[in-house]
Amino acid sequence: MTNRYRALFDLTGKSALVMGAASGIGEATARMLAGLGAQVVCADLDGAGAKATAESIVAEGGTAQGLAADLGSHEQVTEAVQTTVRAYGGLDIGVTTPGINIRKRLSAYSEDEFDRIVGLNLKGTFFFLQDAAAVMAEQGGGSIIACSSMRGLMVEPGLGVYASTKAAILQMVRGLATEVGPRGVRVNTIAPGVIDTPLTRPLRDDVRTRDAYSAHTAFGRWGSADEVASAVAFLASDAASYVTGENLVVDAGWTVMDGRFDPGR
């Protein structure tokens, strides 16, 4: 009985592509999927970093390869998908994590800055969803996980454009889930909260910001990339076989808390 339940989370023999695998949530996800048995292609704009992640997986007994790929380039996204298919015979798990932000008020945004954020976060995710879903629909199954954010549900000053792309990703994933579900393909999002990654490191290094953000969570701390990768692994596995079009929030309660009340004070 125990083995049957454990098998639900076993990814042995599954093929996976992780965009953004050079660092942060993408790197942690690539390592975790490989640790659960998946054969992983690690892709990132930082090709050297992606290859380093793959090499570390291989050194630990896993199966992986790395390549340079820009999520903002449809041609390179297509090549990453096809590389996975050629290497491992298909694409069972597709994960995309890259995102960028320029923290400033909407009134201060230039058109070029707007295009940069939307071009990578939203349009790049669109490229990935389109290509991964096409392969999975043809083979009759698979799991796609895109990275949204708690900022897709709530926002603070300076994050209007970033938050808009993350909210749009939610709806795009939901739409795709309804379209490819009949072909056995599941499509979901994760919504990380305050996670310690290279993207958020400048905020975390500022003591006031770090402490303020920590205090807004139920646990009083920032999360780790591994804690988000665990959520991705669940959605990728057969344990989530009846889950599609959903957004799994990994934020230590940030989006459900409206301040704190301590009756002891």
JSON list of N, CA, C and O in Angstrom, two decimals, residues 91-94 128-145 173-188 235 240-245:
[
{"chain": "A", "resi": 91, "resn": "LEU", "atom": "N", "xyz": [7.82, 15.03, -24.13]},
{"chain": "A", "resi": 91, "resn": "LEU", "atom": "CA", "xyz": [7.83, 16.10, -23.12]},
{"chain": "A", "resi": 91, "resn": "LEU", "atom": "C", "xyz": [6.66, 15.85, -22.17]},
{"chain": "A", "resi": 91, "resn": "LEU", "atom": "O", "xyz": [5.51, 16.08, -22.52]},
{"chain": "A", "resi": 92, "resn": "ASP", "atom": "N", "xyz": [6.98, 15.37, -20.98]},
{"chain": "A", "resi": 92, "resn": "ASP", "atom": "CA", "xyz": [5.95, 15.04, -19.99]},
{"chain": "A", "resi": 92, "resn": "ASP", "atom": "C", "xyz": [5.69, 16.19, -19.03]},
{"chain": "A", "resi": 92, "resn": "ASP", "atom": "O", "xyz": [4.57, 16.35, -18.54]},
{"chain": "A", "resi": 93, "resn": "ILE", "atom": "N", "xyz": [6.73, 16.97, -18.75]},
{"chain": "A", "resi": 93, "resn": "ILE", "atom": "CA", "xyz": [6.64, 18.07, -17.77]},
{"chain": "A", "resi": 93, "resn": "ILE", "atom": "C", "xyz": [7.30, 19.30, -18.35]},
{"chain": "A", "resi": 93, "resn": "ILE", "atom": "O", "xyz": [8.46, 19.25, -18.77]},
{"chain": "A", "resi": 94, "resn": "GLY", "atom": "N", "xyz": [6.58, 20.39, -18.38]},
{"chain": "A", "resi": 94, "resn": "GLY", "atom": "CA", "xyz": [7.13, 21.66, -18.84]},
{"chain": "A", "resi": 94, "resn": "GLY", "atom": "C", "xyz": [6.95, 22.71, -17.77]},
{"chain": "A", "resi": 94, "resn": "GLY", "atom": "O", "xyz": [5.83, 22.94, -17.31]},
{"chain": "A", "resi": 128, "resn": "PHE", "atom": "N", "xyz": [6.02, 29.58, -24.55]},
{"chain": "A", "resi": 128, "resn": "PHE", "atom": "CA", "xyz": [6.27, 28.30, -23.90]},
{"chain": "A", "resi": 128, "resn": "PHE", "atom": "C", "xyz": [4.99, 27.46, -23.82]},
{"chain": "A", "resi": 128, "resn": "PHE", "atom": "O", "xyz": [4.99, 26.26, -24.13]},
{"chain": "A", "resi": 129, "resn": "LEU", "atom": "N", "xyz": [3.91, 28.08, -23.39]},
{"chain": "A", "resi": 129, "resn": "LEU", "atom": "CA", "xyz": [2.65, 27.36, -23.29]},
{"chain": "A", "resi": 129, "resn": "LEU", "atom": "C", "xyz": [2.23, 26.80, -24.65]},
{"chain": "A", "resi": 129, "resn": "LEU", "atom": "O", "xyz": [1.78, 25.65, -24.75]},
{"chain": "A", "resi": 130, "resn": "GLN", "atom": "N", "xyz": [2.35, 27.60, -25.66]},
{"chain": "A", "resi": 130, "resn": "GLN", "atom": "CA", "xyz": [1.94, 27.20, -27.01]},
{"chain": "A", "resi": 130, "resn": "GLN", "atom": "C", "xyz": [2.75, 25.99, -27.49]},
{"chain": "A", "resi": 130, "resn": "GLN", "atom": "O", "xyz": [2.18, 24.99, -27.96]},
{"chain": "A", "resi": 131, "resn": "ASP", "atom": "N", "xyz": [4.06, 26.06, -27.35]},
{"chain": "A", "resi": 131, "resn": "ASP", "atom": "CA", "xyz": [4.91, 24.99, -27.87]},
{"chain": "A", "resi": 131, "resn": "ASP", "atom": "C", "xyz": [4.82, 23.72, -27.04]},
{"chain": "A", "resi": 131, "resn": "ASP", "atom": "O", "xyz": [4.74, 22.61, -27.58]},
{"chain": "A", "resi": 132, "resn": "ALA", "atom": "N", "xyz": [4.84, 23.86, -25.71]},
{"chain": "A", "resi": 132, "resn": "ALA", "atom": "CA", "xyz": [4.77, 22.69, -24.85]},
{"chain": "A", "resi": 132, "resn": "ALA", "atom": "C", "xyz": [3.42, 21.99, -25.00]},
{"chain": "A", "resi": 132, "resn": "ALA", "atom": "O", "xyz": [3.34, 20.76, -25.06]},
{"chain": "A", "resi": 133, "resn": "ALA", "atom": "N", "xyz": [2.35, 22.77, -25.06]},
{"chain": "A", "resi": 133, "resn": "ALA", "atom": "CA", "xyz": [1.01, 22.18, -25.17]},
{"chain": "A", "resi": 133, "resn": "ALA", "atom": "C", "xyz": [0.84, 21.44, -26.49]},
{"chain": "A", "resi": 133, "resn": "ALA", "atom": "O", "xyz": [0.17, 20.40, -26.54]},
{"chain": "A", "resi": 134, "resn": "ALA", "atom": "N", "xyz": [1.43, 21.96, -27.56]},
{"chain": "A", "resi": 134, "resn": "ALA", "atom": "CA", "xyz": [1.31, 21.30, -28.86]},
{"chain": "A", "resi": 134, "resn": "ALA", "atom": "C", "xyz": [1.92, 19.90, -28.82]},
{"chain": "A", "resi": 134, "resn": "ALA", "atom": "O", "xyz": [1.33, 18.93, -29.32]},
{"chain": "A", "resi": 135, "resn": "VAL", "atom": "N", "xyz": [3.10, 19.78, -28.22]},
{"chain": "A", "resi": 135, "resn": "VAL", "atom": "CA", "xyz": [3.75, 18.48, -28.12]},
{"chain": "A", "resi": 135, "resn": "VAL", "atom": "C", "xyz": [2.95, 17.54, -27.23]},
{"chain": "A", "resi": 135, "resn": "VAL", "atom": "O", "xyz": [2.71, 16.38, -27.57]},
{"chain": "A", "resi": 136, "resn": "MET", "atom": "N", "xyz": [2.52, 18.05, -26.09]},
{"chain": "A", "resi": 136, "resn": "MET", "atom": "CA", "xyz": [1.80, 17.20, -25.13]},
{"chain": "A", "resi": 136, "resn": "MET", "atom": "C", "xyz": [0.44, 16.76, -25.67]},
{"chain": "A", "resi": 136, "resn": "MET", "atom": "O", "xyz": [0.01, 15.62, -25.44]},
{"chain": "A", "resi": 137, "resn": "ALA", "atom": "N", "xyz": [-0.25, 17.64, -26.37]},
{"chain": "A", "resi": 137, "resn": "ALA", "atom": "CA", "xyz": [-1.54, 17.28, -26.95]},
{"chain": "A", "resi": 137, "resn": "ALA", "atom": "C", "xyz": [-1.37, 16.17, -27.98]},
{"chain": "A", "resi": 137, "resn": "ALA", "atom": "O", "xyz": [-2.18, 15.24, -28.06]},
{"chain": "A", "resi": 138, "resn": "GLU", "atom": "N", "xyz": [-0.30, 16.26, -28.75]},
{"chain": "A", "resi": 138, "resn": "GLU", "atom": "CA", "xyz": [-0.04, 15.25, -29.77]},
{"chain": "A", "resi": 138, "resn": "GLU", "atom": "C", "xyz": [0.27, 13.89, -29.16]},
{"chain": "A", "resi": 138, "resn": "GLU", "atom": "O", "xyz": [-0.16, 12.85, -29.67]},
{"chain": "A", "resi": 139, "resn": "GLN", "atom": "N", "xyz": [1.01, 13.90, -28.04]},
{"chain": "A", "resi": 139, "resn": "GLN", "atom": "CA", "xyz": [1.38, 12.63, -27.40]},
{"chain": "A", "resi": 139, "resn": "GLN", "atom": "C", "xyz": [0.31, 12.13, -26.45]},
{"chain": "A", "resi": 139, "resn": "GLN", "atom": "O", "xyz": [0.39, 11.01, -25.95]},
{"chain": "A", "resi": 140, "resn": "GLY", "atom": "N", "xyz": [-0.70, 12.96, -26.15]},
{"chain": "A", "resi": 140, "resn": "GLY", "atom": "CA", "xyz": [-1.83, 12.52, -25.34]},
{"chain": "A", "resi": 140, "resn": "GLY", "atom": "C", "xyz": [-1.68, 12.69, -23.85]},
{"chain": "A", "resi": 140, "resn": "GLY", "atom": "O", "xyz": [-2.34, 12.00, -23.07]},
{"chain": "A", "resi": 141, "resn": "GLY", "atom": "N", "xyz": [-0.85, 13.64, -23.41]},
{"chain": "A", "resi": 141, "resn": "GLY", "atom": "CA", "xyz": [-0.73, 13.88, -21.98]},
{"chain": "A", "resi": 141, "resn": "GLY", "atom": "C", "xyz": [0.48, 14.69, -21.62]},
{"chain": "A", "resi": 141, "resn": "GLY", "atom": "O", "xyz": [1.40, 14.86, -22.43]},
{"chain": "A", "resi": 142, "resn": "GLY", "atom": "N", "xyz": [0.47, 15.21, -20.39]},
{"chain": "A", "resi": 142, "resn": "GLY", "atom": "CA", "xyz": [1.58, 15.99, -19.90]},
{"chain": "A", "resi": 142, "resn": "GLY", "atom": "C", "xyz": [1.12, 17.02, -18.89]},
{"chain": "A", "resi": 142, "resn": "GLY", "atom": "O", "xyz": [-0.09, 17.22, -18.70]},
{"chain": "A", "resi": 143, "resn": "SER", "atom": "N", "xyz": [2.08, 17.64, -18.23]},
{"chain": "A", "resi": 143, "resn": "SER", "atom": "CA", "xyz": [1.77, 18.64, -17.22]},
{"chain": "A", "resi": 143, "resn": "SER", "atom": "C", "xyz": [2.63, 19.88, -17.46]},
{"chain": "A", "resi": 143, "resn": "SER", "atom": "O", "xyz": [3.85, 19.79, -17.54]},
{"chain": "A", "resi": 144, "resn": "ILE", "atom": "N", "xyz": [1.97, 21.02, -17.57]},
{"chain": "A", "resi": 144, "resn": "ILE", "atom": "CA", "xyz": [2.65, 22.30, -17.75]},
{"chain": "A", "resi": 144, "resn": "ILE", "atom": "C", "xyz": [2.43, 23.15, -16.51]},
{"chain": "A", "resi": 144, "resn": "ILE", "atom": "O", "xyz": [1.30, 23.25, -16.02]},
{"chain": "A", "resi": 145, "resn": "ILE", "atom": "N", "xyz": [3.50, 23.74, -16.01]},
{"chain": "A", "resi": 145, "resn": "ILE", "atom": "CA", "xyz": [3.41, 24.63, -14.85]},
{"chain": "A", "resi": 145, "resn": "ILE", "atom": "C", "xyz": [4.08, 25.95, -15.19]},
{"chain": "A", "resi": 145, "resn": "ILE", "atom": "O", "xyz": [5.26, 25.99, -15.54]},
{"chain": "A", "resi": 173, "resn": "VAL", "atom": "N", "xyz": [-3.32, 30.64, -18.64]},
{"chain": "A", "resi": 173, "resn": "VAL", "atom": "CA", "xyz": [-3.20, 29.24, -18.26]},
{"chain": "A", "resi": 173, "resn": "VAL", "atom": "C", "xyz": [-4.58, 28.60, -18.10]},
{"chain": "A", "resi": 173, "resn": "VAL", "atom": "O", "xyz": [-4.81, 27.46, -18.53]},
{"chain": "A", "resi": 174, "resn": "ARG", "atom": "N", "xyz": [-5.49, 29.32, -17.49]},
{"chain": "A", "resi": 174, "resn": "ARG", "atom": "CA", "xyz": [-6.84, 28.78, -17.33]},
{"chain": "A", "resi": 174, "resn": "ARG", "atom": "C", "xyz": [-7.48, 28.51, -18.69]},
{"chain": "A", "resi": 174, "resn": "ARG", "atom": "O", "xyz": [-8.14, 27.49, -18.90]},
{"chain": "A", "resi": 175, "resn": "GLY", "atom": "N", "xyz": [-7.29, 29.45, -19.61]},
{"chain": "A", "resi": 175, "resn": "GLY", "atom": "CA", "xyz": [-7.84, 29.26, -20.95]},
{"chain": "A", "resi": 175, "resn": "GLY", "atom": "C", "xyz": [-7.24, 28.04, -21.63]},
{"chain": "A", "resi": 175, "resn": "GLY", "atom": "O", "xyz": [-7.96, 27.23, -22.23]},
{"chain": "A", "resi": 176, "resn": "LEU", "atom": "N", "xyz": [-5.91, 27.91, -21.54]},
{"chain": "A", "resi": 176, "resn": "LEU", "atom": "CA", "xyz": [-5.25, 26.78, -22.18]},
{"chain": "A", "resi": 176, "resn": "LEU", "atom": "C", "xyz": [-5.69, 25.46, -21.54]},
{"chain": "A", "resi": 176, "resn": "LEU", "atom": "O", "xyz": [-5.88, 24.46, -22.24]},
{"chain": "A", "resi": 177, "resn": "ALA", "atom": "N", "xyz": [-5.88, 25.46, -20.24]},
{"chain": "A", "resi": 177, "resn": "ALA", "atom": "CA", "xyz": [-6.30, 24.24, -19.55]},
{"chain": "A", "resi": 177, "resn": "ALA", "atom": "C", "xyz": [-7.63, 23.72, -20.11]},
{"chain": "A", "resi": 177, "resn": "ALA", "atom": "O", "xyz": [-7.83, 22.51, -20.26]},
{"chain": "A", "resi": 178, "resn": "THR", "atom": "N", "xyz": [-8.54, 24.64, -20.43]},
{"chain": "A", "resi": 178, "resn": "THR", "atom": "CA", "xyz": [-9.83, 24.21, -20.97]},
{"chain": "A", "resi": 178, "resn": "THR", "atom": "C", "xyz": [-9.69, 23.69, -22.40]},
{"chain": "A", "resi": 178, "resn": "THR", "atom": "O", "xyz": [-10.49, 22.86, -22.84]},
{"chain": "A", "resi": 179, "resn": "GLU", "atom": "N", "xyz": [-8.68, 24.16, -23.10]},
{"chain": "A", "resi": 179, "resn": "GLU", "atom": "CA", "xyz": [-8.51, 23.78, -24.50]},
{"chain": "A", "resi": 179, "resn": "GLU", "atom": "C", "xyz": [-7.82, 22.44, -24.67]},
{"chain": "A", "resi": 179, "resn": "GLU", "atom": "O", "xyz": [-8.16, 21.67, -25.59]},
{"chain": "A", "resi": 180, "resn": "VAL", "atom": "N", "xyz": [-6.84, 22.15, -23.82]},
{"chain": "A", "resi": 180, "resn": "VAL", "atom": "CA", "xyz": [-6.06, 20.92, -24.00]},
{"chain": "A", "resi": 180, "resn": "VAL", "atom": "C", "xyz": [-6.41, 19.83, -23.00]},
{"chain": "A", "resi": 180, "resn": "VAL", "atom": "O", "xyz": [-5.89, 18.71, -23.10]},
{"chain": "A", "resi": 181, "resn": "GLY", "atom": "N", "xyz": [-7.29, 20.12, -22.06]},
{"chain": "A", "resi": 181, "resn": "GLY", "atom": "CA", "xyz": [-7.72, 19.10, -21.12]},
{"chain": "A", "resi": 181, "resn": "GLY", "atom": "C", "xyz": [-8.25, 17.84, -21.78]},
{"chain": "A", "resi": 181, "resn": "GLY", "atom": "O", "xyz": [-7.90, 16.71, -21.36]},
{"chain": "A", "resi": 182, "resn": "PRO", "atom": "N", "xyz": [-9.07, 17.96, -22.82]},
{"chain": "A", "resi": 182, "resn": "PRO", "atom": "CA", "xyz": [-9.57, 16.76, -23.50]},
{"chain": "A", "resi": 182, "resn": "PRO", "atom": "C", "xyz": [-8.49, 15.89, -24.11]},
{"chain": "A", "resi": 182, "resn": "PRO", "atom": "O", "xyz": [-8.73, 14.72, -24.41]},
{"chain": "A", "resi": 183, "resn": "ARG", "atom": "N", "xyz": [-7.28, 16.46, -24.28]},
{"chain": "A", "resi": 183, "resn": "ARG", "atom": "CA", "xyz": [-6.15, 15.67, -24.83]},
{"chain": "A", "resi": 183, "resn": "ARG", "atom": "C", "xyz": [-5.27, 15.12, -23.72]},
{"chain": "A", "resi": 183, "resn": "ARG", "atom": "O", "xyz": [-4.18, 14.60, -23.98]},
{"chain": "A", "resi": 184, "resn": "GLY", "atom": "N", "xyz": [-5.72, 15.27, -22.48]},
{"chain": "A", "resi": 184, "resn": "GLY", "atom": "CA", "xyz": [-4.97, 14.70, -21.35]},
{"chain": "A", "resi": 184, "resn": "GLY", "atom": "C", "xyz": [-3.88, 15.59, -20.81]},
{"chain": "A", "resi": 184, "resn": "GLY", "atom": "O", "xyz": [-3.05, 15.13, -20.01]},
{"chain": "A", "resi": 185, "resn": "VAL", "atom": "N", "xyz": [-3.87, 16.86, -21.20]},
{"chain": "A", "resi": 185, "resn": "VAL", "atom": "CA", "xyz": [-2.81, 17.78, -20.76]},
{"chain": "A", "resi": 185, "resn": "VAL", "atom": "C", "xyz": [-3.34, 18.64, -19.62]},
{"chain": "A", "resi": 185, "resn": "VAL", "atom": "O", "xyz": [-4.41, 19.23, -19.72]},
{"chain": "A", "resi": 186, "resn": "ARG", "atom": "N", "xyz": [-2.56, 18.71, -18.55]},
{"chain": "A", "resi": 186, "resn": "ARG", "atom": "CA", "xyz": [-2.91, 19.56, -17.41]},
{"chain": "A", "resi": 186, "resn": "ARG", "atom": "C", "xyz": [-2.04, 20.82, -17.45]},
{"chain": "A", "resi": 186, "resn": "ARG", "atom": "O", "xyz": [-0.85, 20.75, -17.77]},
{"chain": "A", "resi": 187, "resn": "VAL", "atom": "N", "xyz": [-2.64, 21.96, -17.11]},
{"chain": "A", "resi": 187, "resn": "VAL", "atom": "CA", "xyz": [-1.93, 23.24, -17.13]},
{"chain": "A", "resi": 187, "resn": "VAL", "atom": "C", "xyz": [-2.28, 24.01, -15.86]},
{"chain": "A", "resi": 187, "resn": "VAL", "atom": "O", "xyz": [-3.46, 24.27, -15.60]},
{"chain": "A", "resi": 188, "resn": "ASN", "atom": "N", "xyz": [-1.28, 24.36, -15.08]},
{"chain": "A", "resi": 188, "resn": "ASN", "atom": "CA", "xyz": [-1.49, 25.05, -13.81]},
{"chain": "A", "resi": 188, "resn": "ASN", "atom": "C", "xyz": [-0.45, 26.13, -13.60]},
{"chain": "A", "resi": 188, "resn": "ASN", "atom": "O", "xyz": [0.55, 26.20, -14.33]},
{"chain": "A", "resi": 235, "resn": "LEU", "atom": "N", "xyz": [2.47, 19.37, -8.74]},
{"chain": "A", "resi": 235, "resn": "LEU", "atom": "CA", "xyz": [1.65, 19.60, -9.93]},
{"chain": "A", "resi": 235, "resn": "LEU", "atom": "C", "xyz": [2.15, 18.78, -11.12]},
{"chain": "A", "resi": 235, "resn": "LEU", "atom": "O", "xyz": [1.37, 18.43, -12.02]},
{"chain": "A", "resi": 240, "resn": "ALA", "atom": "N", "xyz": [-1.32, 14.88, -8.74]},
{"chain": "A", "resi": 240, "resn": "ALA", "atom": "CA", "xyz": [-2.18, 16.01, -9.13]},
{"chain": "A", "resi": 240, "resn": "ALA", "atom": "C", "xyz": [-2.93, 15.70, -10.43]},
{"chain": "A", "resi": 240, "resn": "ALA", "atom": "O", "xyz": [-3.27, 16.59, -11.19]},
{"chain": "A", "resi": 241, "resn": "SER", "atom": "N", "xyz": [-3.24, 14.43, -10.65]},
{"chain": "A", "resi": 241, "resn": "SER", "atom": "CA", "xyz": [-3.84, 14.00, -11.92]},
{"chain": "A", "resi": 241, "resn": "SER", "atom": "C", "xyz": [-5.21, 14.60, -12.19]},
{"chain": "A", "resi": 241, "resn": "SER", "atom": "O", "xyz": [-5.67, 14.61, -13.33]},
{"chain": "A", "resi": 242, "resn": "TYR", "atom": "N", "xyz": [-5.91, 15.12, -11.16]},
{"chain": "A", "resi": 242, "resn": "TYR", "atom": "CA", "xyz": [-7.24, 15.71, -11.35]},
{"chain": "A", "resi": 242, "resn": "TYR", "atom": "C", "xyz": [-7.20, 17.22, -11.12]},
{"chain": "A", "resi": 242, "resn": "TYR", "atom": "O", "xyz": [-8.22, 17.85, -10.84]},
{"chain": "A", "resi": 243, "resn": "VAL", "atom": "N", "xyz": [-6.01, 17.80, -11.24]},
{"chain": "A", "resi": 243, "resn": "VAL", "atom": "CA", "xyz": [-5.83, 19.24, -11.00]},
{"chain": "A", "resi": 243, "resn": "VAL", "atom": "C", "xyz": [-5.40, 19.92, -12.29]},
{"chain": "A", "resi": 243, "resn": "VAL", "atom": "O", "xyz": [-4.34, 19.61, -12.84]},
{"chain": "A", "resi": 244, "resn": "THR", "atom": "N", "xyz": [-6.22, 20.84, -12.77]},
{"chain": "A", "resi": 244, "resn": "THR", "atom": "CA", "xyz": [-5.83, 21.63, -13.94]},
{"chain": "A", "resi": 244, "resn": "THR", "atom": "C", "xyz": [-6.54, 22.99, -13.88]},
{"chain": "A", "resi": 244, "resn": "THR", "atom": "O", "xyz": [-7.61, 23.12, -13.28]},
{"chain": "A", "resi": 245, "resn": "GLY", "atom": "N", "xyz": [-5.91, 23.99, -14.49]},
{"chain": "A", "resi": 245, "resn": "GLY", "atom": "CA", "xyz": [-6.45, 25.33, -14.48]},
{"chain": "A", "resi": 245, "resn": "GLY", "atom": "C", "xyz": [-6.41, 26.00, -13.13]},
{"chain": "A", "resi": 245, "resn": "GLY", "atom": "O", "xyz": [-7.07, 27.01, -12.90]}
]
